[in-house]
PDB file of C-alpha atoms in Angstrom:
ATOM      1  CA  ASP A   4    -140.933-140.192 -62.055  1.00 52.00           C
ATOM      2  CA  THR A   5    -139.767-136.714 -61.095  1.00 72.00           C
ATOM      3  CA  GLY A   6    -141.469-136.444 -57.738  1.00 92.00           C
ATOM      4  CA  VAL A   7    -144.072-133.927 -56.616  1.00 95.00           C
ATOM      5  CA  SER A   8    -143.479-130.526 -58.199  1.00 96.00           C
ATOM      6  CA  GLN A   9    -144.740-127.218 -56.863  1.00 97.00           C
ATOM      7  CA  ASP A  10    -144.735-123.763 -58.437  1.00 97.00           C
ATOM      8  CA  PRO A  11    -143.878-121.071 -57.567  1.00 97.00           C
ATOM      9  CA  ARG A  12    -141.402-121.940 -54.806  1.00 96.00           C
ATOM     10  CA  HIS A  13    -141.627-118.456 -53.329  1.00 97.00           C
ATOM     11  CA  LYS A  14    -144.280-115.760 -53.607  1.00 97.00           C
ATOM     12  CA  ILE A  15    -144.363-112.338 -51.981  1.00 98.00           C
ATOM     13  CA  THR A  16    -147.643-110.535 -52.330  1.00 98.00           C
ATOM     14  CA  LYS A  17    -149.376-107.479 -50.943  1.00 97.00           C
ATOM     15  CA  ARG A  18    -152.284-107.946 -48.591  1.00 97.00           C
ATOM     16  CA  GLY A  19    -155.539-108.151 -50.490  1.00 97.00           C
ATOM     17  CA  GLN A  20    -154.069-109.662 -53.642  1.00 98.00           C
ATOM     18  CA  ASN A  21    -154.924-113.113 -54.971  1.00 98.00           C
ATOM     19  CA  VAL A  22    -152.333-115.845 -55.335  1.00 98.00           C
ATOM     20  CA  THR A  23    -152.411-119.255 -56.987  1.00 98.00           C
ATOM     21  CA  PHE A  24    -150.122-122.220 -56.394  1.00 98.00           C
ATOM     22  CA  ARG A  25    -149.796-125.201 -58.675  1.00 98.00           C
ATOM     23  CA  CYS A  26    -148.939-128.775 -57.791  1.00 98.00           C
ATOM     24  CA  ASP A  27    -147.999-131.571 -60.177  1.00 97.00           C
ATOM     25  CA  PRO A  28    -148.186-134.910 -58.390  1.00 96.00           C
ATOM     26  CA  ILE A  29    -146.168-138.012 -59.146  1.00 93.00           C
ATOM     27  CA  SER A  30    -147.588-139.415 -62.352  1.00 90.00           C
ATOM     28  CA  GLU A  31    -150.399-141.933 -61.868  1.00 85.00           C
ATOM     29  CA  HIS A  32    -150.866-140.993 -58.212  1.00 91.00           C
ATOM     30  CA  ASN A  33    -154.615-140.662 -57.787  1.00 91.00           C
ATOM     31  CA  ARG A  34    -154.558-138.889 -54.433  1.00 93.00           C
ATOM     32  CA  LEU A  35    -153.391-135.322 -53.944  1.00 95.00           C
ATOM     33  CA  TYR A  36    -153.174-133.431 -50.635  1.00 96.00           C
ATOM     34  CA  TRP A  37    -152.604-129.826 -49.621  1.00 97.00           C
ATOM     35  CA  TYR A  38    -151.109-128.916 -46.256  1.00 97.00           C
ATOM     36  CA  ARG A  39    -150.049-125.639 -44.684  1.00 97.00           C
ATOM     37  CA  GLN A  40    -147.058-125.258 -42.388  1.00 96.00           C
ATOM     38  CA  THR A  41    -145.947-122.307 -40.273  1.00 95.00           C
ATOM     39  CA  LEU A  42    -142.603-121.980 -38.494  1.00 90.00           C
ATOM     40  CA  GLY A  43    -142.103-124.440 -35.676  1.00 88.00           C
ATOM     41  CA  GLN A  44    -145.315-126.326 -36.396  1.00 92.00           C
ATOM     42  CA  GLY A  45    -146.114-129.564 -38.143  1.00 94.00           C
ATOM     43  CA  PRO A  46    -148.033-129.477 -41.416  1.00 95.00           C
ATOM     44  CA  GLU A  47    -151.765-128.902 -41.042  1.00 95.00           C
ATOM     45  CA  PHE A  48    -154.204-130.602 -43.389  1.00 95.00           C
ATOM     46  CA  LEU A  49    -156.153-128.366 -45.775  1.00 96.00           C
ATOM     47  CA  THR A  50    -157.799-130.601 -48.347  1.00 96.00           C
ATOM     48  CA  TYR A  51    -157.401-133.679 -50.461  1.00 94.00           C
ATOM     49  CA  PHE A  52    -158.521-135.123 -53.766  1.00 94.00           C
ATOM     50  CA  GLN A  53    -159.038-138.589 -55.101  1.00 92.00           C
ATOM     51  CA  ASN A  54    -158.733-138.191 -58.861  1.00 92.00           C
ATOM     52  CA  GLU A  55    -160.747-135.019 -59.592  1.00 92.00           C
ATOM     53  CA  ALA A  56    -163.064-135.325 -56.606  1.00 93.00           C
ATOM     54  CA  GLN A  57    -162.373-133.172 -53.559  1.00 93.00           C
ATOM     55  CA  LEU A  58    -163.114-135.559 -50.725  1.00 91.00           C
ATOM     56  CA  GLU A  59    -162.387-133.517 -47.609  1.00 91.00           C
ATOM     57  CA  LYS A  60    -161.808-129.910 -46.665  1.00 92.00           C
ATOM     58  CA  SER A  61    -160.459-128.717 -43.334  1.00 91.00           C
ATOM     59  CA  ARG A  62    -162.094-125.974 -41.343  1.00 88.00           C
ATOM     60  CA  LEU A  63    -158.813-124.124 -41.932  1.00 82.00           C
ATOM     61  CA  LEU A  64    -159.858-123.741 -45.562  1.00 84.00           C
ATOM     62  CA  SER A  65    -161.880-120.554 -45.317  1.00 87.00           C
ATOM     63  CA  ASP A  66    -164.072-119.194 -48.093  1.00 91.00           C
ATOM     64  CA  ARG A  67    -161.066-117.306 -49.444  1.00 95.00           C
ATOM     65  CA  PHE A  68    -159.337-120.589 -50.251  1.00 95.00           C
ATOM     66  CA  SER A  69    -160.270-122.788 -53.175  1.00 95.00           C
ATOM     67  CA  ALA A  70    -158.577-125.867 -54.553  1.00 96.00           C
ATOM     68  CA  GLU A  71    -159.193-127.657 -57.822  1.00 96.00           C
ATOM     69  CA  ARG A  72    -157.987-130.713 -59.642  1.00 96.00           C
ATOM     70  CA  PRO A  73    -159.965-130.488 -62.871  1.00 90.00           C
ATOM     71  CA  LYS A  74    -158.551-133.439 -64.777  1.00 87.00           C
ATOM     72  CA  GLY A  75    -157.348-135.544 -61.916  1.00 85.00           C
ATOM     73  CA  SER A  76    -153.723-134.654 -62.589  1.00 90.00           C
ATOM     74  CA  PHE A  77    -152.319-131.282 -61.462  1.00 96.00           C
ATOM     75  CA  SER A  78    -154.000-129.175 -58.799  1.00 97.00           C
ATOM     76  CA  THR A  79    -154.219-125.493 -58.005  1.00 98.00           C
ATOM     77  CA  LEU A  80    -154.700-123.771 -54.658  1.00 98.00           C
ATOM     78  CA  GLU A  81    -155.973-120.207 -54.866  1.00 97.00           C
ATOM     79  CA  ILE A  82    -156.081-117.752 -51.983  1.00 97.00           C
ATOM     80  CA  GLN A  83    -158.193-114.695 -52.546  1.00 97.00           C
ATOM     81  CA  ARG A  84    -157.819-111.371 -50.702  1.00 97.00           C
ATOM     82  CA  THR A  85    -154.684-112.546 -48.923  1.00 97.00           C
ATOM     83  CA  GLU A  86    -154.130-111.639 -45.275  1.00 96.00           C
ATOM     84  CA  GLN A  87    -150.888-111.566 -43.307  1.00 95.00           C
ATOM     85  CA  GLY A  88    -152.005-114.655 -41.441  1.00 95.00           C
ATOM     86  CA  ASP A  89    -151.889-116.567 -44.704  1.00 96.00           C
ATOM     87  CA  SER A  90    -148.082-116.334 -44.721  1.00 97.00           C
ATOM     88  CA  ALA A  91    -146.877-119.930 -44.521  1.00 97.00           C
ATOM     89  CA  MET A  92    -145.443-122.746 -46.586  1.00 97.00           C
ATOM     90  CA  TYR A  93    -148.038-124.578 -48.639  1.00 97.00           C
ATOM     91  CA  LEU A  94    -147.155-128.202 -49.190  1.00 97.00           C
ATOM     92  CA  CYS A  95    -148.543-130.551 -51.757  1.00 97.00           C
ATOM     93  CA  ALA A  96    -148.341-134.310 -51.539  1.00 96.00           C
ATOM     94  CA  SER A  97    -149.515-137.303 -53.525  1.00 94.00           C
ATOM     95  CA  SER A  98    -150.027-140.997 -53.017  1.00 91.00           C
ATOM     96  CA  SER A  99    -151.332-144.049 -54.786  1.00 88.00           C
ATOM     97  CA  GLU A 100    -153.355-146.972 -53.517  1.00 77.00           C
ATOM     98  CA  GLN A 101    -151.211-149.102 -55.783  1.00 75.00           C
ATOM     99  CA  HIS A 102    -147.998-148.128 -54.028  1.00 70.00           C
ATOM    100  CA  PRO A 103    -146.913-150.383 -51.183  1.00 65.00           C
ATOM    101  CA  GLY A 104    -148.098-148.963 -47.906  1.00 70.00           C
ATOM    102  CA  ASN A 105    -149.807-146.055 -49.606  1.00 77.00           C
ATOM    103  CA  THR A 106    -146.785-143.871 -48.822  1.00 86.00           C
ATOM    104  CA  ILE A 107    -147.356-140.135 -49.122  1.00 90.00           C
ATOM    105  CA  TYR A 108    -144.712-138.107 -50.981  1.00 92.00           C
ATOM    106  CA  PHE A 109    -144.302-134.381 -50.546  1.00 94.00           C
ATOM    107  CA  GLY A 110    -143.100-131.610 -52.796  1.00 95.00           C
ATOM    108  CA  GLU A 111    -140.639-128.897 -51.776  1.00 94.00           C
ATOM    109  CA  GLY A 112    -143.422-126.504 -50.845  1.00 96.00           C
ATOM    110  CA  SER A 113    -144.444-123.009 -51.887  1.00 97.00           C
ATOM    111  CA  TRP A 114    -143.539-120.212 -49.515  1.00 97.00           C
ATOM    112  CA  LEU A 115    -146.044-117.390 -49.259  1.00 98.00           C
ATOM    113  CA  THR A 116    -145.225-114.063 -47.651  1.00 97.00           C
ATOM    114  CA  VAL A 117    -148.017-111.516 -47.387  1.00 98.00           C
ATOM    115  CA  VAL A 118    -146.788-107.972 -46.736  1.00 96.00           C
TER     116      VAL A 118
ATOM    117  CA  LYS B  13    -160.102-136.903 -33.088  1.00 84.00           C
ATOM    118  CA  GLN B  14    -156.572-138.159 -33.566  1.00 87.00           C
ATOM    119  CA  GLU B  15    -153.790-136.117 -31.988  1.00 92.00           C
ATOM    120  CA  VAL B  16    -150.114-136.735 -32.545  1.00 96.00           C
ATOM    121  CA  THR B  17    -147.483-135.542 -30.069  1.00 96.00           C
ATOM    122  CA  GLN B  18    -143.724-135.516 -30.356  1.00 97.00           C
ATOM    123  CA  ILE B  19    -141.404-135.107 -27.396  1.00 92.00           C
ATOM    124  CA  PRO B  20    -138.921-133.543 -27.037  1.00 92.00           C
ATOM    125  CA  ALA B  21    -139.455-130.517 -29.275  1.00 94.00           C
ATOM    126  CA  ALA B  22    -135.694-130.172 -29.671  1.00 96.00           C
ATOM    127  CA  LEU B  23    -132.699-132.379 -29.015  1.00 95.00           C
ATOM    128  CA  SER B  24    -128.935-131.905 -29.228  1.00 96.00           C
ATOM    129  CA  VAL B  25    -126.572-134.864 -29.046  1.00 96.00           C
ATOM    130  CA  PRO B  26    -122.869-135.389 -29.794  1.00 96.00           C
ATOM    131  CA  GLU B  27    -121.899-137.036 -33.040  1.00 97.00           C
ATOM    132  CA  GLY B  28    -121.711-140.806 -32.888  1.00 97.00           C
ATOM    133  CA  GLU B  29    -124.356-141.317 -30.247  1.00 96.00           C
ATOM    134  CA  ASN B  30    -127.440-143.449 -30.746  1.00 97.00           C
ATOM    135  CA  LEU B  31    -130.706-141.635 -30.112  1.00 96.00           C
ATOM    136  CA  VAL B  32    -134.442-142.191 -29.932  1.00 96.00           C
ATOM    137  CA  LEU B  33    -137.206-139.835 -31.034  1.00 97.00           C
ATOM    138  CA  ASN B  34    -140.677-140.344 -29.611  1.00 97.00           C
ATOM    139  CA  CYS B  35    -144.131-140.035 -31.152  1.00 97.00           C
ATOM    140  CA  SER B  36    -147.439-140.712 -29.413  1.00 96.00           C
ATOM    141  CA  PHE B  37    -150.973-140.796 -30.777  1.00 94.00           C
ATOM    142  CA  THR B  38    -154.286-140.717 -28.979  1.00 92.00           C
ATOM    143  CA  ASP B  39    -156.321-143.148 -31.113  1.00 88.00           C
ATOM    144  CA  SER B  40    -154.676-146.565 -31.425  1.00 86.00           C
ATOM    145  CA  ALA B  41    -156.867-147.587 -34.398  1.00 89.00           C
ATOM    146  CA  ILE B  42    -154.388-146.306 -36.937  1.00 91.00           C
ATOM    147  CA  TYR B  43    -153.890-147.630 -40.474  1.00 91.00           C
ATOM    148  CA  ASN B  44    -150.193-146.733 -40.646  1.00 93.00           C
ATOM    149  CA  LEU B  45    -147.592-144.375 -39.275  1.00 95.00           C
ATOM    150  CA  GLN B  46    -144.997-142.555 -41.322  1.00 95.00           C
ATOM    151  CA  TRP B  47    -141.784-140.786 -40.288  1.00 97.00           C
ATOM    152  CA  PHE B  48    -140.466-137.842 -42.268  1.00 96.00           C
ATOM    153  CA  ARG B  49    -137.376-135.678 -42.297  1.00 97.00           C
ATOM    154  CA  GLN B  50    -137.507-131.943 -43.032  1.00 96.00           C
ATOM    155  CA  ASP B  51    -134.505-129.746 -43.632  1.00 95.00           C
ATOM    156  CA  PRO B  52    -134.884-125.985 -43.006  1.00 91.00           C
ATOM    157  CA  GLY B  53    -137.058-124.334 -45.646  1.00 88.00           C
ATOM    158  CA  LYS B  54    -137.537-127.596 -47.509  1.00 90.00           C
ATOM    159  CA  GLY B  55    -140.294-130.090 -48.097  1.00 91.00           C
ATOM    160  CA  LEU B  56    -140.701-133.430 -46.345  1.00 94.00           C
ATOM    161  CA  THR B  57    -138.746-136.556 -47.174  1.00 94.00           C
ATOM    162  CA  SER B  58    -140.328-139.881 -46.281  1.00 93.00           C
ATOM    163  CA  LEU B  59    -138.041-142.040 -44.130  1.00 96.00           C
ATOM    164  CA  LEU B  60    -140.068-145.045 -42.995  1.00 95.00           C
ATOM    165  CA  LEU B  61    -143.668-146.213 -43.065  1.00 94.00           C
ATOM    166  CA  ILE B  62    -145.038-148.813 -40.647  1.00 94.00           C
ATOM    167  CA  GLN B  63    -148.317-150.538 -41.347  1.00 92.00           C
ATOM    168  CA  SER B  64    -150.637-151.236 -38.424  1.00 92.00           C
ATOM    169  CA  SER B  65    -149.848-154.952 -38.702  1.00 92.00           C
ATOM    170  CA  GLN B  66    -146.098-154.356 -38.421  1.00 93.00           C
ATOM    171  CA  ARG B  67    -143.954-153.784 -35.346  1.00 94.00           C
ATOM    172  CA  GLU B  68    -140.949-152.162 -36.945  1.00 95.00           C
ATOM    173  CA  GLN B  69    -139.231-151.065 -40.136  1.00 95.00           C
ATOM    174  CA  THR B  70    -135.549-150.502 -40.828  1.00 97.00           C
ATOM    175  CA  SER B  71    -133.643-148.446 -43.358  1.00 95.00           C
ATOM    176  CA  GLY B  72    -129.889-148.153 -42.944  1.00 97.00           C
ATOM    177  CA  ARG B  73    -129.151-146.522 -39.594  1.00 97.00           C
ATOM    178  CA  LEU B  74    -132.843-145.841 -38.978  1.00 98.00           C
ATOM    179  CA  ASN B  75    -135.274-148.114 -37.184  1.00 98.00           C
ATOM    180  CA  ALA B  76    -138.879-147.211 -36.499  1.00 97.00           C
ATOM    181  CA  SER B  77    -141.100-149.183 -34.143  1.00 97.00           C
ATOM    182  CA  LEU B  78    -144.832-149.141 -33.576  1.00 96.00           C
ATOM    183  CA  ASP B  79    -146.765-150.136 -30.465  1.00 95.00           C
ATOM    184  CA  LYS B  80    -150.446-149.555 -31.203  1.00 92.00           C
ATOM    185  CA  SER B  81    -151.667-150.685 -27.791  1.00 91.00           C
ATOM    186  CA  SER B  82    -149.677-147.971 -26.039  1.00 93.00           C
ATOM    187  CA  GLY B  83    -150.150-145.399 -28.804  1.00 94.00           C
ATOM    188  CA  ARG B  84    -146.437-144.938 -29.377  1.00 96.00           C
ATOM    189  CA  SER B  85    -143.852-145.018 -32.122  1.00 97.00           C
ATOM    190  CA  THR B  86    -140.127-144.447 -31.849  1.00 97.00           C
ATOM    191  CA  LEU B  87    -137.483-143.571 -34.418  1.00 97.00           C
ATOM    192  CA  TYR B  88    -134.055-144.918 -33.509  1.00 97.00           C
ATOM    193  CA  ILE B  89    -131.015-143.354 -35.176  1.00 97.00           C
ATOM    194  CA  ALA B  90    -127.762-145.254 -34.812  1.00 97.00           C
ATOM    195  CA  ALA B  91    -124.308-143.677 -34.859  1.00 97.00           C
ATOM    196  CA  SER B  92    -125.632-140.143 -35.453  1.00 97.00           C
ATOM    197  CA  GLN B  93    -123.865-137.860 -37.891  1.00 97.00           C
ATOM    198  CA  PRO B  94    -123.958-134.069 -38.359  1.00 96.00           C
ATOM    199  CA  GLY B  95    -125.874-134.660 -41.598  1.00 96.00           C
ATOM    200  CA  ASP B  96    -128.723-136.108 -39.545  1.00 97.00           C
ATOM    201  CA  SER B  97    -129.478-132.640 -38.181  1.00 97.00           C
ATOM    202  CA  ALA B  98    -133.025-131.789 -39.273  1.00 97.00           C
ATOM    203  CA  THR B  99    -136.601-131.797 -38.007  1.00 97.00           C
ATOM    204  CA  TYR B 100    -138.171-135.214 -37.757  1.00 98.00           C
ATOM    205  CA  LEU B 101    -141.952-135.506 -38.060  1.00 97.00           C
ATOM    206  CA  CYS B 102    -144.251-138.430 -37.480  1.00 97.00           C
ATOM    207  CA  ALA B 103    -147.690-138.689 -38.995  1.00 96.00           C
ATOM    208  CA  ALA B 104    -150.572-141.082 -38.394  1.00 95.00           C
ATOM    209  CA  ARG B 105    -153.190-142.235 -40.864  1.00 92.00           C
ATOM    210  CA  MET B 106    -156.480-143.590 -39.567  1.00 87.00           C
ATOM    211  CA  ASN B 107    -157.593-145.539 -42.596  1.00 83.00           C
ATOM    212  CA  ARG B 108    -156.543-146.250 -46.137  1.00 78.00           C
ATOM    213  CA  ASP B 109    -158.605-143.445 -47.641  1.00 75.00           C
ATOM    214  CA  ASP B 110    -157.733-140.792 -45.081  1.00 83.00           C
ATOM    215  CA  LYS B 111    -155.342-137.872 -44.673  1.00 87.00           C
ATOM    216  CA  ILE B 112    -152.307-138.094 -42.413  1.00 91.00           C
ATOM    217  CA  ILE B 113    -152.088-136.106 -39.185  1.00 94.00           C
ATOM    218  CA  PHE B 114    -148.744-134.701 -38.098  1.00 96.00           C
ATOM    219  CA  GLY B 115    -147.041-134.005 -34.842  1.00 96.00           C
ATOM    220  CA  LYS B 116    -145.121-130.767 -34.435  1.00 96.00           C
ATOM    221  CA  GLY B 117    -141.776-132.491 -34.936  1.00 96.00           C
ATOM    222  CA  THR B 118    -138.515-132.856 -33.075  1.00 97.00           C
ATOM    223  CA  ARG B 119    -135.637-130.546 -34.110  1.00 97.00           C
ATOM    224  CA  LEU B 120    -132.498-132.614 -33.943  1.00 97.00           C
ATOM    225  CA  HIS B 121    -129.023-131.099 -33.818  1.00 97.00           C
ATOM    226  CA  ILE B 122    -125.979-133.367 -33.984  1.00 97.00           C
ATOM    227  CA  LEU B 123    -122.940-131.710 -32.519  1.00 94.00           C
ATOM    228  CA  PRO B 124    -119.678-132.352 -34.451  1.00 90.00           C
TER     229      PRO B 124
END
């Protein structure tokens, strides 16, 4: 069990470019969450999956954002036509109904800077 | 809609003191409440999770309590150390199959 892994850890991109982040959850965790966090704020919910099904999407997830979890294991978060307001840390987390208390575990995050 | 609030936003205390961080939530029908620690530029580390049926949880120098009726949780840190300096976040979950909703956190600075 190596924890939740995110890649890349840092990404600098020009406005208008597309970026993709990957998240590998803790093995056998069936739930996977994406959050966004800006400086001085708590994480804001974006979306979550149970296995491969995307169960909920926040209004924060505009049409430029898409998340997938095709085989119920790793997930990708793609941002198309990036804007400066997309600069933030994107956090992935996972949990399992089988784990006591259904504790949520977070990765180290992926920092996005749009210039 | 559940809202989670943490007060104060920032706190500085001398090393060795005991301290309490506060978290309040608007909807008392929560499933559980989780406390996290976040170091600058890092992800979140889970500290303690309290189920709705529990009143408190302890881990080492940390003790978290939950009072659903008043919509409050506290994180008590005993004998604070400079290494405790970080942002502490609380998050509420409304039901087993739901996301967690965060407060904005309390930035804690322990003065050596």
